CSV table of C-alpha atoms in Angstrom, one decimal:
chain,number,residue,atom,x,y,z
U,1,MET,CA,-32.2,12.1,-9.9
U,2,ALA,CA,-29.7,9.4,-9.0
U,3,GLU,CA,-26.2,10.6,-8.0
U,4,PRO,CA,-23.9,10.1,-11.2
U,5,ILE,CA,-21.7,6.9,-10.8
U,6,PHE,CA,-18.7,8.8,-12.7
U,7,VAL,CA,-18.0,12.5,-12.7
U,8,LEU,CA,-14.9,13.6,-14.5
U,9,ASP,CA,-13.8,17.2,-14.0
U,10,ASP,CA,-11.2,18.7,-16.3
U,11,VAL,CA,-9.2,15.3,-16.4
U,12,GLY,CA,-5.7,15.4,-18.1
U,13,VAL,CA,-3.0,12.9,-18.7
U,14,VAL,CA,0.5,13.5,-19.7
U,15,LEU,CA,2.8,10.4,-20.1
U,16,GLY,CA,6.4,10.5,-20.9
U,17,GLY,CA,5.9,14.3,-22.0
U,18,LYS,CA,3.0,13.5,-24.3
U,19,THR,CA,-0.4,14.8,-23.6
U,20,LEU,CA,-2.8,12.0,-24.0
U,21,LEU,CA,-5.8,13.6,-22.6
U,22,THR,CA,-7.0,17.3,-22.0
U,23,GLY,CA,-9.8,18.7,-20.1
U,24,ILE,CA,-11.9,15.8,-20.1
U,25,SER,CA,-15.4,16.6,-18.3
U,26,PHE,CA,-18.5,14.4,-18.2
U,27,SER,CA,-20.8,12.4,-16.0
U,28,VAL,CA,-22.2,9.0,-16.2
U,29,ASP,CA,-25.4,7.9,-14.3
U,30,PRO,CA,-25.8,4.5,-12.9
U,31,GLY,CA,-26.9,2.1,-15.3
U,32,GLU,CA,-26.2,4.1,-18.4
U,33,TYR,CA,-24.6,2.6,-21.7
U,34,VAL,CA,-21.9,5.0,-23.1
U,35,THR,CA,-20.2,4.5,-26.1
U,36,ILE,CA,-16.9,6.3,-26.8
U,37,SER,CA,-15.5,6.5,-30.3
U,38,GLY,CA,-12.7,8.6,-32.0
U,39,PRO,CA,-9.6,7.9,-34.3
U,40,SER,CA,-6.8,5.7,-33.3
U,41,GLY,CA,-4.5,7.3,-30.9
U,42,SER,CA,-7.2,9.8,-29.9
U,43,GLY,CA,-7.0,8.9,-26.2
U,44,LYS,CA,-10.1,6.4,-25.9
U,45,SER,CA,-8.2,3.8,-24.1
U,46,THR,CA,-6.4,6.2,-22.1
U,47,LEU,CA,-9.6,7.5,-20.7
U,48,LEU,CA,-11.0,4.1,-20.1
U,49,ARG,CA,-7.7,3.2,-18.3
U,50,VAL,CA,-8.1,6.2,-16.1
U,51,LEU,CA,-11.7,5.1,-15.3
U,52,ALA,CA,-10.2,1.6,-14.2
U,53,THR,CA,-7.6,3.3,-12.1
U,54,LEU,CA,-4.9,1.4,-14.3
U,55,LEU,CA,-3.6,5.0,-15.1
U,56,THR,CA,-3.6,7.9,-12.8
U,57,PRO,CA,-4.7,11.3,-14.2
U,58,THR,CA,-2.2,14.1,-14.1
U,59,SER,CA,-4.7,16.8,-13.7
U,60,GLY,CA,-8.5,17.0,-12.9
U,61,THR,CA,-10.5,14.9,-10.7
U,62,VAL,CA,-12.5,11.7,-11.0
U,63,THR,CA,-15.4,11.0,-8.7
U,64,PHE,CA,-17.0,7.4,-8.3
U,65,ALA,CA,-20.2,7.0,-6.7
U,66,GLY,CA,-19.9,10.2,-4.6
U,67,ARG,CA,-16.3,9.8,-3.7
U,68,LEU,CA,-12.9,10.6,-5.3
U,69,GLN,CA,-11.6,7.9,-7.1
U,70,SER,CA,-8.3,8.2,-5.6
U,71,THR,CA,-9.7,7.6,-2.1
U,72,TYR,CA,-10.8,4.0,-2.9
U,73,GLU,CA,-8.9,1.0,-2.1
U,74,LYS,CA,-7.7,-0.3,-5.4
U,75,THR,CA,-8.4,-3.9,-5.5
U,76,ALA,CA,-12.1,-3.2,-4.0
U,77,TYR,CA,-12.5,-0.5,-6.7
U,78,ARG,CA,-11.2,-2.6,-9.5
U,79,ARG,CA,-13.5,-5.5,-8.6
U,80,ARG,CA,-16.4,-3.3,-8.9
U,81,VAL,CA,-15.3,-1.4,-12.1
U,82,SER,CA,-14.2,-4.3,-14.4
U,83,TYR,CA,-11.9,-3.4,-17.3
U,84,CYS,CA,-11.7,-5.8,-20.3
U,85,TYR,CA,-8.8,-5.5,-22.8
U,86,GLN,CA,-8.9,-5.4,-26.5
U,87,GLN,CA,-6.5,-8.3,-27.0
U,88,PRO,CA,-6.8,-10.2,-23.6
U,89,SER,CA,-4.0,-12.1,-22.6
U,90,LEU,CA,-5.1,-15.2,-20.8
U,91,PHE,CA,-2.8,-16.6,-18.3
U,92,GLY,CA,-2.0,-19.9,-16.6
U,93,ASP,CA,-2.3,-23.2,-18.8
U,94,THR,CA,-6.3,-23.8,-19.3
U,95,VAL,CA,-9.3,-22.0,-19.6
U,96,ARG,CA,-10.0,-23.0,-15.9
U,97,ASP,CA,-6.8,-21.2,-14.7
U,98,ASN,CA,-8.6,-18.1,-16.1
U,99,LEU,CA,-12.1,-18.7,-14.8
U,100,THR,CA,-11.0,-19.8,-11.2
U,101,PHE,CA,-8.7,-16.6,-10.9
U,102,PRO,CA,-11.7,-14.0,-9.9
U,103,PHE,CA,-12.7,-16.7,-7.2
U,104,HIS,CA,-9.1,-17.2,-6.1
U,105,ILE,CA,-8.3,-13.6,-5.6
U,106,ARG,CA,-11.6,-13.3,-3.4
U,107,HIS,CA,-10.6,-16.4,-1.4
U,108,GLU,CA,-13.7,-18.3,-2.7
U,109,HIS,CA,-13.9,-21.7,-4.1
U,110,ALA,CA,-15.3,-22.0,-7.8
U,111,THR,CA,-17.5,-25.0,-8.5
U,112,ASP,CA,-17.4,-26.6,-12.0
U,113,ALA,CA,-21.1,-25.9,-12.4
U,114,GLN,CA,-20.2,-21.9,-11.9
U,115,LEU,CA,-17.6,-22.3,-14.3
U,116,THR,CA,-19.5,-24.1,-17.0
U,117,ALA,CA,-22.5,-21.9,-16.5
U,118,ALA,CA,-20.1,-18.7,-17.2
U,119,LEU,CA,-18.9,-20.5,-20.4
U,120,ALA,CA,-22.6,-21.5,-21.5
U,121,THR,CA,-23.5,-17.8,-21.3
U,122,MET,CA,-20.6,-17.0,-23.7
U,123,GLN,CA,-21.8,-19.9,-25.9
U,124,LEU,CA,-18.8,-22.1,-24.9
U,125,SER,CA,-19.2,-25.7,-24.2
U,126,ALA,CA,-18.4,-27.2,-20.9
U,127,GLU,CA,-15.4,-29.2,-22.6
U,128,MET,CA,-13.7,-25.9,-23.1
U,129,LEU,CA,-12.9,-25.7,-19.3
U,130,ASP,CA,-9.9,-27.8,-19.4
U,131,LYS,CA,-8.6,-26.8,-22.9
U,132,PRO,CA,-5.2,-25.4,-23.2
U,133,ILE,CA,-5.2,-21.6,-23.8
U,134,ILE,CA,-2.7,-22.1,-26.6
U,135,GLU,CA,-5.6,-24.1,-28.7
U,136,LEU,CA,-8.1,-21.4,-28.5
U,137,SER,CA,-9.1,-19.1,-31.5
U,138,GLY,CA,-9.3,-15.3,-31.1
U,139,GLY,CA,-13.1,-15.1,-30.7
U,140,GLU,CA,-12.9,-18.1,-27.9
U,141,LYS,CA,-10.1,-16.1,-26.1
U,142,GLN,CA,-12.1,-12.9,-26.1
U,143,ARG,CA,-15.0,-14.6,-24.9
U,144,VAL,CA,-13.1,-16.5,-22.0
U,145,ALA,CA,-11.9,-13.2,-21.1
U,146,LEU,CA,-15.1,-11.6,-20.9
U,147,ALA,CA,-16.4,-14.4,-19.0
U,148,ARG,CA,-13.7,-13.9,-16.5
U,149,ASN,CA,-14.7,-10.1,-15.8
U,150,LEU,CA,-18.2,-11.1,-15.5
U,151,LEU,CA,-18.2,-13.9,-13.0
U,152,PHE,CA,-18.7,-11.5,-10.2
U,153,THR,CA,-21.2,-8.9,-11.7
U,154,PRO,CA,-19.3,-5.5,-11.7
U,155,GLN,CA,-21.1,-2.4,-10.9
U,156,VAL,CA,-19.4,-0.8,-14.2
U,157,LEU,CA,-18.0,-2.6,-17.1
U,158,LEU,CA,-15.4,-1.0,-19.2
U,159,LEU,CA,-14.9,-2.7,-22.6
U,160,ASP,CA,-11.9,-1.5,-24.9
U,161,GLU,CA,-12.8,-2.5,-28.3
U,162,VAL,CA,-13.8,-6.2,-27.3
U,163,THR,CA,-15.6,-7.1,-30.4
U,164,THR,CA,-12.7,-5.8,-32.8
U,165,GLY,CA,-11.6,-8.7,-35.1
U,166,LEU,CA,-14.6,-11.0,-33.9
U,167,ASP,CA,-16.8,-12.8,-36.5
U,168,ALA,CA,-20.4,-11.7,-36.9
U,169,ASP,CA,-21.6,-14.7,-34.7
U,170,THR,CA,-19.3,-14.2,-31.7
U,171,LYS,CA,-19.9,-10.4,-31.8
U,172,THR,CA,-23.9,-11.1,-31.7
U,173,THR,CA,-23.2,-13.3,-28.7
U,174,VAL,CA,-20.8,-10.9,-27.0
U,175,HIS,CA,-23.5,-8.0,-27.6
U,176,ARG,CA,-26.2,-10.1,-26.4
U,177,VAL,CA,-24.2,-10.8,-23.2
U,178,ILE,CA,-23.2,-7.2,-22.6
U,179,GLU,CA,-26.9,-6.0,-23.0
U,180,ASP,CA,-27.9,-8.5,-20.7
U,181,TYR,CA,-25.8,-7.4,-17.8
U,182,HIS,CA,-26.7,-3.6,-18.8
U,183,ARG,CA,-30.5,-4.6,-18.5
U,184,ARG,CA,-29.6,-5.9,-15.2
U,185,GLY,CA,-28.3,-2.6,-13.9
U,186,THR,CA,-24.5,-2.7,-14.9
U,187,THR,CA,-23.3,0.5,-16.2
U,188,VAL,CA,-21.4,0.0,-19.5
U,189,ILE,CA,-18.8,2.1,-21.0
U,190,ALA,CA,-17.5,0.9,-24.2
U,191,VAL,CA,-14.8,2.2,-26.5
U,192,THR,CA,-15.5,1.1,-30.1
U,193,HIS,CA,-14.6,1.8,-33.9
U,194,ASP,CA,-17.5,-0.6,-34.9
U,195,GLU,CA,-19.8,1.7,-37.1
U,196,GLY,CA,-22.8,-0.8,-36.3
U,197,GLU,CA,-22.2,-0.2,-32.4
U,198,ILE,CA,-21.9,3.5,-32.8
U,199,ALA,CA,-25.1,3.6,-34.9
U,200,VAL,CA,-27.1,1.9,-32.0
U,201,ALA,CA,-25.3,3.8,-29.2
U,202,HIS,CA,-27.4,4.9,-26.5
U,203,ARG,CA,-25.1,7.7,-25.6
U,204,LEU,CA,-22.1,8.6,-27.8
U,205,LEU,CA,-18.8,10.5,-26.6
U,206,THR,CA,-16.3,11.4,-29.2
U,207,ILE,CA,-12.7,12.0,-28.5
U,208,GLU,CA,-10.4,13.7,-30.9
U,209,ALA,CA,-6.7,14.3,-30.1
U,210,GLY,CA,-7.2,13.9,-26.4
U,211,ARG,CA,-10.3,16.2,-26.3
U,212,LEU,CA,-14.0,15.5,-25.9
U,213,ALA,CA,-15.1,16.4,-29.2
U,214,VAL,CA,-19.1,15.7,-29.3
U,215,THR,CA,-21.4,14.6,-26.7
U,216,ALA,CA,-24.6,13.2,-28.2
U,217,ALA,CA,-27.4,12.1,-26.0
X,1,MET,CA,53.0,-33.8,3.8
X,2,ASN,CA,51.8,-32.4,0.7
X,3,GLN,CA,53.7,-30.0,-1.2
X,4,LEU,CA,51.6,-26.9,-1.1
X,5,THR,CA,53.8,-23.9,-1.9
X,6,VAL,CA,53.4,-22.4,-5.3
X,7,THR,CA,56.6,-20.5,-6.2
X,8,PRO,CA,56.7,-17.1,-7.7
X,9,THR,CA,58.5,-18.8,-10.7
X,10,ALA,CA,55.6,-21.5,-11.0
X,11,LEU,CA,53.1,-18.6,-11.0
X,12,LEU,CA,55.0,-16.8,-14.0
X,13,PHE,CA,54.8,-20.1,-15.8
X,14,ALA,CA,51.0,-19.8,-15.0
X,15,VAL,CA,50.9,-16.3,-16.9
X,16,ALA,CA,51.5,-18.6,-20.0
X,17,LEU,CA,47.8,-19.9,-19.5
X,18,VAL,CA,46.7,-16.4,-19.5
X,19,LEU,CA,48.5,-15.7,-22.8
X,20,ILE,CA,46.8,-18.8,-24.4
X,21,ALA,CA,43.5,-17.3,-23.6
X,22,LEU,CA,44.5,-13.8,-24.6
X,23,ILE,CA,45.7,-15.3,-28.1
X,24,ILE,CA,42.4,-17.0,-28.6
X,25,SER,CA,40.5,-13.9,-27.8
X,26,TRP,CA,42.7,-12.0,-30.3
X,27,ARG,CA,42.7,-14.5,-32.9
X,28,GLN,CA,39.0,-15.2,-32.7
X,29,LYS,CA,38.1,-11.6,-32.7
X,30,ILE,CA,36.2,-12.3,-29.3
X,31,GLY,CA,37.1,-8.9,-27.9
X,32,LEU,CA,37.7,-10.0,-24.5
X,33,GLU,CA,41.4,-9.0,-24.3
X,34,LYS,CA,40.8,-5.9,-22.3
X,35,ASP,CA,38.6,-7.7,-19.8
X,36,LEU,CA,40.9,-10.7,-19.6
X,37,ILE,CA,44.0,-8.2,-18.7
X,38,ILE,CA,41.9,-6.3,-16.2
X,39,GLY,CA,40.6,-9.5,-14.7
X,40,VAL,CA,44.1,-11.1,-14.2
X,41,VAL,CA,45.6,-7.6,-12.7
X,42,ARG,CA,42.4,-7.4,-10.4
X,43,ALA,CA,42.6,-11.0,-9.5
X,44,VAL,CA,46.3,-10.6,-8.5
X,45,ILE,CA,45.9,-7.5,-6.6
X,46,GLN,CA,42.8,-8.6,-4.8
X,47,LEU,CA,44.1,-11.9,-3.7
X,48,THR,CA,47.3,-10.4,-2.7
X,49,VAL,CA,45.8,-8.0,-0.4
X,50,VAL,CA,43.2,-10.6,0.9
X,51,GLY,CA,46.1,-13.0,1.5
X,52,TYR,CA,48.0,-10.4,3.8
X,53,VAL,CA,44.5,-9.4,5.5
X,54,LEU,CA,43.4,-12.9,6.2
X,55,THR,CA,46.8,-13.8,7.7
X,56,TYR,CA,46.6,-10.8,10.0
X,57,ILE,CA,42.9,-11.5,11.0
X,58,ILE,CA,43.7,-15.1,11.7
X,59,LYS,CA,47.0,-14.0,13.6
X,60,VAL,CA,45.2,-11.7,16.0
X,61,ASN,CA,41.9,-14.0,16.3
X,62,ARG,CA,39.6,-11.1,17.5
X,63,ALA,CA,35.7,-11.5,17.0
X,64,GLY,CA,35.3,-7.7,16.1
X,65,LEU,CA,37.7,-8.0,13.4
X,66,THR,CA,36.3,-11.2,12.0
X,67,LEU,CA,32.8,-9.8,11.9
X,68,LEU,CA,34.1,-6.8,10.3
X,69,MET,CA,35.7,-8.9,7.6
X,70,VAL,CA,32.3,-10.6,7.2
X,71,ALA,CA,30.6,-7.3,6.8
X,72,ILE,CA,32.9,-6.2,4.2
X,73,ILE,CA,32.3,-9.5,2.2
X,74,ILE,CA,28.6,-9.1,2.5
X,75,PHE,CA,28.7,-5.4,1.5
X,76,ASN,CA,30.5,-6.3,-1.7
X,77,ALA,CA,28.5,-9.0,-2.5
X,78,ALA,CA,25.5,-6.9,-2.2
X,79,TRP,CA,27.1,-4.1,-4.4
X,80,ASN,CA,27.8,-6.8,-7.0
X,81,ALA,CA,24.3,-8.2,-6.9
X,82,LYS,CA,22.9,-4.6,-7.2
X,83,GLY,CA,24.8,-4.3,-10.4
X,84,ARG,CA,22.7,-7.1,-11.9
X,85,ALA,CA,19.3,-5.5,-10.9
X,86,ASN,CA,19.2,-3.5,-14.0
X,87,GLY,CA,17.6,-0.6,-12.5
X,88,ILE,CA,15.4,-2.2,-9.9
X,89,PRO,CA,14.9,0.5,-7.1
X,90,HIS,CA,16.3,0.0,-3.8
X,91,ALA,CA,18.4,-2.9,-5.2
X,92,PHE,CA,21.5,-2.4,-3.1
X,93,LEU,CA,19.5,-2.3,0.3
X,94,ILE,CA,17.5,-5.2,-0.8
X,95,SER,CA,20.4,-7.4,-1.6
X,96,LEU,CA,22.4,-6.1,1.5
X,97,LEU,CA,19.5,-7.3,3.7
X,98,ALA,CA,18.8,-10.5,1.8
X,99,ILE,CA,22.7,-11.4,1.9
X,100,THR,CA,22.9,-10.5,5.6
X,101,VAL,CA,20.1,-12.7,6.6
X,102,ALA,CA,21.2,-15.6,4.4
X,103,THR,CA,24.8,-15.4,5.6
X,104,SER,CA,24.2,-14.9,9.2
X,105,THR,CA,21.6,-17.4,9.6
X,106,THR,CA,23.4,-20.2,7.9
X,107,ILE,CA,26.6,-19.1,9.8
X,108,VAL,CA,24.8,-19.1,13.2
X,109,LEU,CA,23.3,-22.7,12.7
X,110,LEU,CA,26.6,-24.1,11.6
X,111,VAL,CA,28.2,-22.6,14.5
X,112,LEU,CA,25.5,-23.8,16.9
X,113,ALA,CA,25.5,-27.2,15.5
X,114,ARG,CA,29.4,-27.2,16.0
X,115,ALA,CA,29.9,-28.0,12.4
X,116,ILE,CA,32.2,-25.0,12.3
X,117,ALA,CA,34.1,-22.9,15.1
X,118,PHE,CA,33.8,-19.3,15.5
X,119,MET,CA,37.3,-18.6,14.7
X,120,PRO,CA,38.4,-16.4,11.6
X,121,SER,CA,40.1,-19.3,9.5
X,122,GLN,CA,36.6,-20.9,9.3
X,123,ILE,CA,34.1,-18.2,9.8
X,124,VAL,CA,35.7,-15.9,6.9
X,125,PRO,CA,36.0,-18.5,4.2
X,126,ILE,CA,32.6,-20.2,4.8
X,127,SER,CA,30.9,-16.4,4.8
X,128,GLY,CA,32.8,-15.8,1.5
X,129,MET,CA,31.3,-19.0,0.0
X,130,ILE,CA,27.8,-18.4,1.3
X,131,ALA,CA,27.7,-14.7,0.3
X,132,SER,CA,29.2,-15.4,-3.1
X,133,ASN,CA,26.7,-18.0,-3.6
X,134,ALA,CA,23.7,-16.1,-2.4
X,135,MET,CA,25.1,-13.0,-4.6
X,136,VAL,CA,24.9,-15.1,-7.8
X,137,ALA,CA,21.3,-16.6,-6.8
X,138,ILE,CA,20.0,-13.1,-6.3
X,139,GLY,CA,21.5,-11.7,-9.4
X,140,LEU,CA,20.0,-14.5,-11.5
X,141,ALA,CA,16.6,-13.8,-9.5
X,142,TYR,CA,16.7,-10.1,-10.4
X,143,ARG,CA,17.4,-10.9,-14.1
X,144,SER,CA,14.4,-13.4,-14.0
X,145,LEU,CA,12.1,-10.7,-12.5
X,146,ASN,CA,13.0,-8.1,-15.1
X,147,SER,CA,12.6,-10.4,-18.1
X,148,GLN,CA,9.3,-11.7,-16.7
X,149,PHE,CA,7.9,-8.2,-15.8
X,150,ARG,CA,8.7,-7.3,-19.4
X,151,ASP,CA,7.5,-10.4,-21.2
X,152,LYS,CA,4.3,-11.1,-19.1
X,153,ARG,CA,3.3,-7.4,-18.8
X,154,GLN,CA,-0.2,-7.8,-20.5
X,155,GLY,CA,-1.1,-10.8,-18.3
X,156,LEU,CA,0.1,-8.9,-15.1
X,157,LEU,CA,-2.2,-5.9,-16.2
X,158,GLU,CA,-5.2,-8.0,-16.6
X,159,ARG,CA,-4.7,-9.5,-13.0
X,160,LEU,CA,-4.4,-6.0,-11.7
X,161,ALA,CA,-7.4,-4.9,-13.7
X,162,LEU,CA,-9.4,-7.9,-12.3
X,163,GLY,CA,-8.9,-6.5,-8.9
X,164,ALA,CA,-6.0,-8.8,-7.7
X,165,THR,CA,-3.6,-7.8,-5.0
X,166,LEU,CA,0.3,-7.2,-6.0
X,167,HIS,CA,0.9,-10.5,-4.4
X,168,GLN,CA,-1.8,-12.3,-6.3
X,169,THR,CA,-0.7,-10.4,-9.4
X,170,ALA,CA,3.0,-11.4,-9.4
X,171,ILE,CA,3.0,-14.8,-7.5
X,172,ASP,CA,3.7,-16.8,-10.5
X,173,VAL,CA,6.8,-14.4,-11.7
X,174,VAL,CA,7.9,-14.6,-8.0
X,175,ARG,CA,8.0,-18.3,-7.8
X,176,GLU,CA,9.7,-18.5,-11.2
X,177,ALA,CA,12.3,-15.9,-10.0
X,178,ILE,CA,13.0,-17.9,-6.7
X,179,ARG,CA,13.3,-21.1,-8.7
X,180,THR,CA,15.7,-19.3,-11.1
X,181,GLY,CA,17.9,-18.1,-8.4
X,182,MET,CA,18.1,-21.4,-6.6
X,183,SER,CA,18.5,-23.5,-9.9
X,184,PRO,CA,22.4,-23.4,-10.1
X,185,THR,CA,22.7,-24.7,-6.5
X,186,VAL,CA,20.2,-27.4,-6.8
X,187,ASP,CA,21.6,-28.4,-10.3
X,188,SER,CA,25.3,-28.4,-8.7
X,189,ALA,CA,24.1,-30.5,-5.6
X,190,LYS,CA,22.8,-33.1,-8.2
X,191,THR,CA,26.3,-33.4,-10.0
X,192,VAL,CA,28.6,-32.9,-7.0
X,193,GLY,CA,31.2,-35.6,-7.0
X,194,LEU,CA,30.1,-36.7,-10.5
X,195,VAL,CA,31.1,-33.8,-12.7
X,196,SER,CA,32.9,-31.4,-10.1
X,197,LEU,CA,34.9,-31.9,-7.1
X,198,PRO,CA,34.0,-28.6,-5.4
X,199,GLY,CA,36.4,-26.1,-4.0
X,200,MET,CA,35.9,-26.9,-0.4
X,201,MET,CA,36.6,-30.6,-1.0
X,202,SER,CA,39.4,-30.1,-3.4
X,203,GLY,CA,41.2,-27.8,-1.0
X,204,LEU,CA,40.9,-30.2,1.9
X,205,ILE,CA,42.2,-33.1,-0.3
X,206,PHE,CA,45.1,-30.7,-1.4
X,207,ALA,CA,45.9,-30.2,2.2
X,208,GLY,CA,46.2,-33.8,2.9
X,209,VAL,CA,42.8,-34.5,4.6
X,210,ASP,CA,41.4,-37.9,4.2
X,211,PRO,CA,38.9,-37.7,1.2
X,212,THR,CA,36.4,-39.8,3.3
X,213,LYS,CA,36.4,-36.6,5.8
X,214,ALA,CA,36.8,-34.1,3.0
X,215,ILE,CA,33.2,-35.2,1.8
X,216,MET,CA,31.6,-34.5,5.2
X,217,TYR,CA,32.6,-31.0,4.8
X,218,GLN,CA,31.4,-30.7,1.3
X,219,ILE,CA,28.1,-32.3,2.2
X,220,MET,CA,27.9,-29.5,4.8
X,221,VAL,CA,28.7,-26.8,2.3
X,222,THR,CA,26.2,-28.3,0.0
X,223,PHE,CA,23.3,-28.1,2.5
X,224,MET,CA,24.6,-24.7,3.7
X,225,LEU,CA,24.6,-23.3,0.1
X,226,MET,CA,21.1,-24.6,-0.3
X,227,ALA,CA,19.8,-22.8,2.7
X,228,ALA,CA,21.6,-19.6,1.9
X,229,THR,CA,20.6,-19.4,-1.6
X,230,SER,CA,16.8,-20.1,-1.0
X,231,ILE,CA,16.9,-17.6,2.0
X,232,GLY,CA,18.8,-15.0,0.1
X,233,SER,CA,16.7,-15.4,-3.3
X,234,THR,CA,13.5,-15.3,-1.4
X,235,ILE,CA,14.2,-12.3,0.7
X,236,ALA,CA,15.5,-10.5,-2.3
X,237,VAL,CA,12.5,-11.3,-4.8
X,238,TYR,CA,9.9,-10.6,-2.1
X,239,LEU,CA,11.4,-7.1,-1.5
X,240,ALA,CA,12.1,-6.6,-5.3
X,241,TYR,CA,8.9,-7.4,-6.8
X,242,PRO,CA,6.7,-4.5,-5.5
X,243,GLN,CA,9.2,-2.1,-6.9
X,244,PHE,CA,7.8,-3.0,-10.2
X,245,PHE,CA,4.5,-1.3,-9.1
X,246,ASN,CA,3.8,2.2,-8.3
X,247,PRO,CA,1.8,3.5,-5.1
X,248,ASP,CA,-1.3,3.4,-7.4
X,249,MET,CA,-1.1,-0.4,-7.7
X,250,GLN,CA,0.0,0.0,-11.6
X,251,LEU,CA,2.7,-1.3,-13.4
X,252,ARG,CA,5.7,1.0,-13.7
X,253,ASN,CA,6.5,1.7,-17.3
C-alpha cells in the first residue's frame, strides 16, 4: 500500500475570530481523484487553500508525502501542489505573459512551441498567445489559467470550482484535460457545486459548517 | 546689494495673505480653517526656532553639531514618512534607513566632488532639501504599495500559488511603487526653469548671485534630488514590500 500523499489530522482554521474548519481528518492516496462538495461558505475553499499552503491551519497537522507540510520550502511545495482559483486573475498584458510566468519563476526559457502546445491542449488557438487578456471571454480566461497551472505537470492539482460558469463545451474540454492528467498520475482534489461532477465522483467528501460530513468511497 | 531684510511690520502685512486663505476656506465651507491656523502657528514657531539654531550652529562651526542637526532632520523626515505608511510594519525604521542612506550617500558624493563644502551653512540646508524630497518620495511609494497590494491582491495570490518567490510575486508592484516615488522629482526636473524657478536658484538670485551661476547650483540640486529620491524610494520599497507577507509566504489580510 502506497504512503498517502496527504494526511490531515484534526485540522482546524479560525480566521478573524470565526471558525472556518473544525476537526478535519482524512487522507488522500497518490493518484486519487477526490471531489469535495458542500453548501456555500461551508469551508471547501478554505480546506483547499490549507492544502495549497495559502492558509495555515490554526490547529491539527497536515502531512504531505510523509513529511509535515510546514517543513516544506513554500515555493517548491506550491510548484508540486498546484492550486487553481475559481475566478482566476490573469496578470500582465497578454496570454503570453501568463504562460511564460511558470517558466520565468523556474529561470527557464519558454519556446513558442511549448506555449502553443499548452493552448492547444485547452482547445485554444496559437493566435491566442499574443491576445490582450482584456479581450478574453470568461471561459478563455479559465482555460488559460488552467494551462498556466499545468505547464509543469504538478504532483497534486487543487481545483476550486474551476468549471463554474463555463459553457458545456468548455466544461467538457476542462474535464477531459483534468482526467488526462489524472490518468498520468496527478492527484486531483476538486471542489465543486456541479451536480454532474458530483454524480461521477471517484470519491466524494462533503463539508458542512466547517466539518467533514460524509465520506463516500 | 539686495535689500534682503523682511521687517516684522512687513510680516504683519503678510498675515493679510493668510486671512485671504482663511476667508476663502470659511466662505467656501472647505473646512480647512483649523489646519490653516495650526499651519501658520507651527510655521512661525518652527522657523523662528530653526533660525536661531542655525545661527548658533553656523557660528560655532563644529562637525559634531552639524551632523547632529542633520540627524535630527533625517529623524523628523523618517517620522513623517512613517505617517504616510498607513500601517506598514516597521515603517519608521525602514524610512530612517532609507533616508539616512539617501542623504548621506548624496552628501558624501557632493562633498567629495567639492560641489559643496563641509560647513554647516551648506551641509544643513542641502541635507534638509535631500531628506524632505526623499521623505515625499518614500511617502508616495508607501501609498502606491498599499493601493497596489489591495487592488492587485488576486493576481498576487495567484503568483504565490504558482510557486513564485516573494520577489517574483511582487516585482511589478515594487517597480510601480519606486516609479511613483520618483515621478515628482523627474517631472519637476523636466519643467525646471520653464514652470518653476526652484528654491535654491531663487534664493541665490535673491541674494544677488549672478543667475548664470545660480543655475549651476540648481542643476546640481536637480541631479542630487534624482539620486536621493531613487536611492530612498528603492531602499524603502525593497524593505517594505516583504512586510505585506507573513512568514508562511501568504499575503497578510
